[in-house]
Every structure is written in C-alpha cells, then in structure tokens.
CSV table of C-alpha atoms and ligand atoms in Angstrom, one decimal:
chain,number,residue,atom,x,y,z
A,1,UNK,CA,5.6,-26.7,-14.9
A,2,UNK,CA,4.1,-23.5,-12.4
A,3,UNK,CA,0.7,-23.7,-10.8
A,4,UNK,CA,-1.4,-20.8,-10.4
A,5,UNK,CA,-3.8,-20.8,-8.7
A,6,UNK,CA,-7.2,-19.3,-10.7
A,7,UNK,CA,-8.8,-16.6,-8.0
A,8,UNK,CA,-9.1,-13.7,-6.1
A,9,UNK,CA,-10.1,-15.6,-2.4
A,10,UNK,CA,-7.0,-15.2,-0.4
A,11,UNK,CA,-7.5,-18.0,1.5
A,12,UNK,CA,-7.2,-20.5,-1.0
A,13,UNK,CA,-4.3,-19.0,-1.7
A,14,UNK,CA,-2.8,-19.0,1.8
A,15,UNK,CA,-3.5,-22.4,1.1
A,16,UNK,CA,-1.7,-23.5,-1.9
A,17,UNK,CA,1.2,-20.8,-0.4
A,18,UNK,CA,2.2,-22.8,2.4
A,19,UNK,CA,2.5,-25.8,0.8
A,20,UNK,CA,4.9,-24.2,-1.4
A,21,UNK,CA,2.9,-25.1,-4.5
A,22,UNK,CA,1.4,-21.3,-5.7
A,23,UNK,CA,3.8,-20.4,-7.9
A,24,UNK,CA,1.1,-17.0,-9.0
A,25,UNK,CA,-2.1,-15.5,-9.2
A,26,UNK,CA,-4.2,-15.2,-12.1
A,27,UNK,CA,-7.9,-13.1,-11.2
A,28,UNK,CA,-10.7,-11.4,-13.9
A,29,UNK,CA,-13.4,-8.8,-13.1
A,30,UNK,CA,-15.6,-12.3,-12.1
A,31,UNK,CA,-13.5,-13.3,-9.6
A,32,UNK,CA,-12.2,-10.6,-8.1
A,33,UNK,CA,-16.6,-9.5,-7.9
A,34,UNK,CA,-16.9,-13.1,-6.4
A,35,UNK,CA,-13.9,-12.0,-4.0
A,36,UNK,CA,-16.4,-9.1,-2.3
A,37,UNK,CA,-13.9,-6.7,-2.4
A,38,UNK,CA,-12.5,-3.5,-4.5
A,39,UNK,CA,-9.8,-5.3,-6.8
A,40,UNK,CA,-7.2,-3.4,-5.6
A,41,UNK,CA,-7.9,-4.1,-1.9
A,42,UNK,CA,-7.7,-8.0,-2.7
A,43,UNK,CA,-4.9,-7.8,-5.5
A,44,UNK,CA,-2.3,-6.0,-2.6
A,45,UNK,CA,-3.7,-8.1,-0.1
A,46,UNK,CA,-2.4,-11.4,-2.5
A,47,UNK,CA,0.7,-9.6,-3.1
A,48,UNK,CA,1.7,-9.7,1.0
A,49,UNK,CA,2.1,-13.2,0.3
A,50,UNK,CA,2.7,-14.0,-3.3
A,51,UNK,CA,6.2,-13.6,-4.8
A,52,UNK,CA,5.0,-15.0,-8.3
A,53,UNK,CA,3.3,-12.6,-10.9
A,54,UNK,CA,-0.3,-11.9,-10.0
A,55,UNK,CA,-2.4,-10.9,-13.5
A,56,UNK,CA,-4.8,-8.8,-13.3
A,57,UNK,CA,-7.7,-7.6,-15.6
A,58,UNK,CA,-9.3,-4.0,-16.9
A,59,UNK,CA,-12.2,-3.0,-18.6
A,60,UNK,CA,-10.5,-0.5,-20.8
A,61,UNK,CA,-11.5,-1.4,-24.6
A,62,UNK,CA,-9.0,0.9,-26.4
A,63,UNK,CA,-5.1,0.9,-26.6
A,64,UNK,CA,-4.8,4.3,-24.0
A,65,UNK,CA,-7.3,3.3,-21.6
A,66,UNK,CA,-5.4,-0.4,-21.5
A,67,UNK,CA,-2.2,1.0,-21.0
A,68,UNK,CA,-3.8,3.4,-18.1
A,69,UNK,CA,-5.4,0.8,-16.3
A,70,UNK,CA,-1.6,-1.0,-16.7
A,71,UNK,CA,0.4,1.0,-15.6
A,72,UNK,CA,-2.2,2.0,-12.3
A,73,UNK,CA,-1.8,-2.1,-11.7
A,74,UNK,CA,1.4,-2.4,-11.7
A,75,UNK,CA,2.3,0.4,-8.5
A,76,UNK,CA,-0.2,-2.0,-6.6
A,77,UNK,CA,2.9,-4.7,-6.7
A,78,UNK,CA,6.2,-5.2,-8.4
A,79,UNK,CA,4.6,-9.0,-9.3
A,80,UNK,CA,1.5,-7.6,-11.2
A,81,UNK,CA,1.1,-8.8,-14.6
A,82,UNK,CA,-1.9,-7.1,-16.9
A,83,UNK,CA,-4.1,-9.1,-18.7
A,84,UNK,CA,-4.7,-7.9,-21.7
A,85,UNK,CA,-7.6,-9.3,-24.1
A,86,UNK,CA,-7.3,-10.8,-27.5
A,87,UNK,CA,-8.4,-7.6,-30.1
A,88,UNK,CA,-6.2,-4.9,-32.0
A,89,UNK,CA,-5.7,-2.4,-29.4
A,90,UNK,CA,-5.1,-5.2,-27.1
A,91,UNK,CA,-2.1,-5.5,-29.1
A,92,UNK,CA,-1.2,-2.5,-29.2
A,93,UNK,CA,-1.6,-1.9,-25.4
A,94,UNK,CA,0.8,-5.0,-25.2
A,95,UNK,CA,3.4,-3.9,-27.5
A,96,UNK,CA,2.7,0.0,-25.6
A,97,UNK,CA,3.6,-1.7,-21.5
A,98,UNK,CA,5.9,-3.8,-22.9
A,99,UNK,CA,8.0,-0.7,-23.9
A,100,UNK,CA,7.8,-0.2,-20.3
A,101,UNK,CA,8.5,-3.1,-19.1
A,102,UNK,CA,5.1,-4.0,-17.8
A,103,UNK,CA,4.7,-7.8,-18.5
A,104,UNK,CA,1.2,-8.5,-20.2
A,105,UNK,CA,-0.6,-11.5,-19.7
A,106,UNK,CA,-3.1,-12.1,-23.5
A,107,UNK,CA,-6.1,-13.3,-22.4
A,108,UNK,CA,-9.4,-14.7,-23.8
A,109,UNK,CA,-7.9,-16.7,-26.8
A,110,UNK,CA,-9.3,-19.2,-28.6
A,111,UNK,CA,-6.8,-20.1,-31.4
A,112,UNK,CA,-3.3,-20.8,-32.2
A,113,UNK,CA,-3.2,-17.4,-34.5
A,114,UNK,CA,-4.2,-15.3,-31.5
A,115,UNK,CA,-1.7,-17.1,-29.5
A,116,UNK,CA,0.9,-16.2,-32.2
A,117,UNK,CA,-0.7,-12.9,-33.0
A,118,UNK,CA,0.5,-12.2,-28.9
A,119,UNK,CA,3.8,-13.9,-29.0
A,120,UNK,CA,4.8,-11.8,-31.8
A,121,UNK,CA,2.9,-8.6,-30.3
A,122,UNK,CA,5.3,-9.4,-27.3
A,123,UNK,CA,3.1,-10.8,-24.6
A,124,UNK,CA,5.1,-12.2,-21.3
A,125,UNK,CA,2.0,-14.9,-21.5
A,126,UNK,CA,-1.1,-16.1,-23.4
A,127,UNK,CA,-4.1,-18.0,-21.7
A,128,UNK,CA,-5.6,-20.8,-24.0
A,129,UNK,CA,-9.1,-21.1,-21.6
A,130,UNK,CA,-9.8,-24.7,-22.5
A,131,UNK,CA,-12.5,-24.9,-20.5
A,132,UNK,CA,-14.7,-22.9,-22.5
A,133,UNK,CA,-13.6,-24.2,-25.7
A,134,UNK,CA,-14.5,-27.9,-23.9
A,135,UNK,CA,-18.1,-26.1,-23.7
A,136,UNK,CA,-18.4,-25.0,-27.2
A,137,UNK,CA,-17.8,-29.0,-28.2
A,138,UNK,CA,-14.2,-27.7,-28.9
A,139,UNK,CA,-11.6,-29.7,-28.1
A,140,UNK,CA,-9.5,-27.3,-25.8
A,141,UNK,CA,-6.2,-29.5,-25.2
A,142,UNK,CA,-5.5,-29.9,-29.0
A,143,UNK,CA,-5.4,-26.2,-29.4
A,144,UNK,CA,-3.1,-26.4,-26.3
A,145,UNK,CA,-0.9,-29.1,-28.6
A,146,UNK,CA,-1.1,-26.4,-31.2
A,147,UNK,CA,0.0,-23.1,-29.7
A,148,UNK,CA,2.7,-25.9,-28.0
A,149,UNK,CA,4.4,-26.9,-31.5
A,150,UNK,CA,4.5,-23.5,-32.8
A,151,UNK,CA,6.3,-21.8,-29.5
A,152,UNK,CA,9.1,-24.8,-29.8
A,153,UNK,CA,9.5,-24.4,-33.3
A,154,UNK,CA,10.6,-20.7,-33.4
A,155,UNK,CA,11.9,-20.9,-29.5
A,156,UNK,CA,9.4,-18.0,-28.2
A,157,UNK,CA,9.8,-16.8,-25.5
A,158,UNK,CA,5.5,-16.0,-24.4
A,159,UNK,CA,5.0,-18.3,-21.6
A,160,UNK,CA,1.7,-20.6,-22.1
A,161,UNK,CA,-0.9,-20.5,-18.8
A,162,UNK,CA,-3.1,-22.9,-19.6
A,163,UNK,CA,-6.6,-20.9,-18.5
A,164,UNK,CA,-10.0,-22.2,-17.7
A,165,UNK,CA,-9.1,-26.1,-16.1
A,166,UNK,CA,-12.0,-28.0,-14.8
A,167,UNK,CA,-10.3,-30.5,-13.8
A,168,UNK,CA,-7.0,-32.4,-13.2
A,169,UNK,CA,-7.0,-34.1,-16.8
A,170,UNK,CA,-6.5,-30.4,-17.5
A,171,UNK,CA,-3.5,-30.1,-15.5
A,172,UNK,CA,-2.2,-33.1,-16.2
A,173,UNK,CA,-2.5,-33.4,-20.3
A,174,UNK,CA,-1.2,-29.5,-20.5
A,175,UNK,CA,2.3,-30.3,-18.3
A,176,UNK,CA,2.8,-33.7,-21.1
A,177,UNK,CA,2.2,-31.1,-23.9
A,178,UNK,CA,5.0,-29.1,-21.5
A,179,UNK,CA,3.0,-26.1,-21.6
A,180,UNK,CA,4.4,-23.8,-18.5
A,181,UNK,CA,2.0,-22.4,-16.5
A,182,UNK,CA,-1.5,-24.5,-15.6
A,183,UNK,CA,-3.6,-21.5,-13.6
A,184,UNK,CA,-7.1,-23.4,-12.0
A,185,UNK,CA,-9.4,-22.8,-9.5
A,186,UNK,CA,-9.1,-24.4,-5.7
A,187,UNK,CA,-11.2,-27.1,-6.5
A,188,UNK,CA,-9.4,-28.3,-9.4
A,189,UNK,CA,-6.2,-28.2,-7.2
A,190,UNK,CA,-7.8,-29.7,-4.6
A,191,UNK,CA,-8.7,-32.3,-6.8
A,192,UNK,CA,-5.0,-33.0,-8.3
A,193,UNK,CA,-4.4,-34.0,-4.2
A,194,UNK,CA,-7.4,-37.6,-4.3
A,195,UNK,CA,-7.5,-40.4,-5.0
A,196,UNK,CA,-9.5,-43.4,-3.1
A,197,UNK,CA,-6.5,-45.3,-3.7
A,198,UNK,CA,-4.8,-43.3,-0.9
A,199,UNK,CA,-7.7,-43.0,1.2
A,200,UNK,CA,-7.7,-46.1,1.8
A,201,UNK,CA,-4.0,-47.3,1.9
A,202,UNK,CA,-3.4,-44.5,4.9
A,203,UNK,CA,-6.3,-46.4,6.8
A,204,UNK,CA,-4.9,-49.5,5.9
A,205,UNK,CA,-1.7,-48.7,7.4
A,206,UNK,CA,-3.2,-47.2,10.2
A,207,UNK,CA,-5.1,-50.1,11.7
A,208,UNK,CA,-2.5,-52.7,10.7
A,209,UNK,CA,0.2,-50.9,13.1
A,210,UNK,CA,-2.6,-50.8,15.0
A,211,UNK,CA,-2.9,-54.4,15.2
A,212,UNK,CA,0.7,-54.9,15.6
A,213,UNK,CA,0.9,-52.7,18.7
A,214,UNK,CA,-1.1,-55.2,20.6
B,1,E4P,C1,-7.9,-17.2,-17.1
B,1,E4P,O1,-7.4,-16.1,-16.4
B,1,E4P,C2,-9.1,-17.0,-16.4
B,1,E4P,O2,-9.3,-16.4,-15.0
B,1,E4P,C3,-10.0,-18.8,-16.5
B,1,E4P,O3,-9.0,-19.2,-16.4
B,1,E4P,C4,-11.1,-18.3,-17.0
B,1,E4P,O4,-11.4,-19.5,-16.1
B,1,E4P,P1,-13.2,-20.1,-17.0
B,1,E4P,O5,-13.8,-20.2,-17.9
B,1,E4P,O6,-13.6,-21.2,-15.0
B,1,E4P,O7,-14.4,-19.0,-16.4
C-alpha cells in the first residue's frame, strides 16, 4: 500500500520523505492557500523532494479549461498528476488528458457510481473522500469497500486513493480492503506512529538498562 501526504506543507513532506515513507503527494486549492505560497512555487518545491506522483488541482469548470490548466501543471514537473473534479465536463477532460499521456486523479468522489464513471473515462486515480462522508453521517469506509469490490471484479487499472482521511483507523481499514493508496494529512501520519505502550516500554527498558549497569 502506498502512502501519500495530503498537504502542501513542504516541511511535513520532507519529514515523511526522509523516513522513506512518502510515496506521493496530493494537494488542493485549500491546502495550497494554507501553505501561504503560490501554487506553481510550492509544487515545484515539492517536486524537488518527491519522486512519486504529485496531484495538482485547478479551478476550471469546462473540459477545455481543465485541459489547458492540466497541460500547464504538467510542465512544472514530470510527476505531476492533474486533479479533475467528478463532473461531466471533468470526465471529458480526463479522456482528453489521457490521450495526451497526462495522468489524472478524479477528485470529490462520493459514490461508487462516480468512481466507476471515472475509471471508464480513463482516470489514473480516483479519490473517494471518506472523512467528508463520515461528517454527514454516511459510512466513508463502506464506499471504499464497494469501489474495491467493483474494481476487483473487472480488474480495473485505475488506482484508488482513499482521501479525506481523518485518523489512522481510516488508513488501516483502507489497507484491509486492499485500497492502493491512502493520502493523509501530516497529523494522521504522525498519529500512526504513536502507541502509549510503545513509549512506556521504551522508558521501562531504558530504566532497567541503567539499573543493570550498576
Ligand atoms: C484529497 O486529495 C483531498 O486533498 C483531501 O483528502 C481532502 O480532505 P479534507 O476532507 O480533509 O479536506
């Protein structure tokens, strides 16, 4: 399973890359805004440290506009993936970009039918948002199960990026369901490391080691 960092914060990305645990990055306009930098600058900075796919999102609403934005993003780094919203125009753009060998990540996916449409349109990745579904009392992980069943039935090549993860359990459940990728904010990545019994055990062993040396 691949881990993507869902952030445009270069320092958080660098920390995960240094550990050898970052397989890619996803961004969106809100994350870019939080970074305090302009999109092109920050994506180029990220591309210097990340070899895996970096998803970049535009704001165009029509297919021609999305393709134009996508072609521009693709010039910034060879590993750029263009994020396309799950709309009719978006699906036209996915088809057009894939004909130009530009990779796409269909975003804002909230149902299995949307995921299936994105896959049929030729998306490289599809991003179902589990946390935002949980927020409105729908089971986000049930959607991942549905999508994985469908994609497995038809050996669909489109990879599933579990997005809008809010805690480590989302990541673990994604892994159990065989999702290809989980993209996570730095806080979720950090939480994956933690267990109070690990800290307690380290402290205990340190203490006992010191005692045994006397
Ligand atoms: C996905 O690629 C999005 O950037 C992201 O996961 C959205 O998460 P949020 O619901 O926490 O904003």
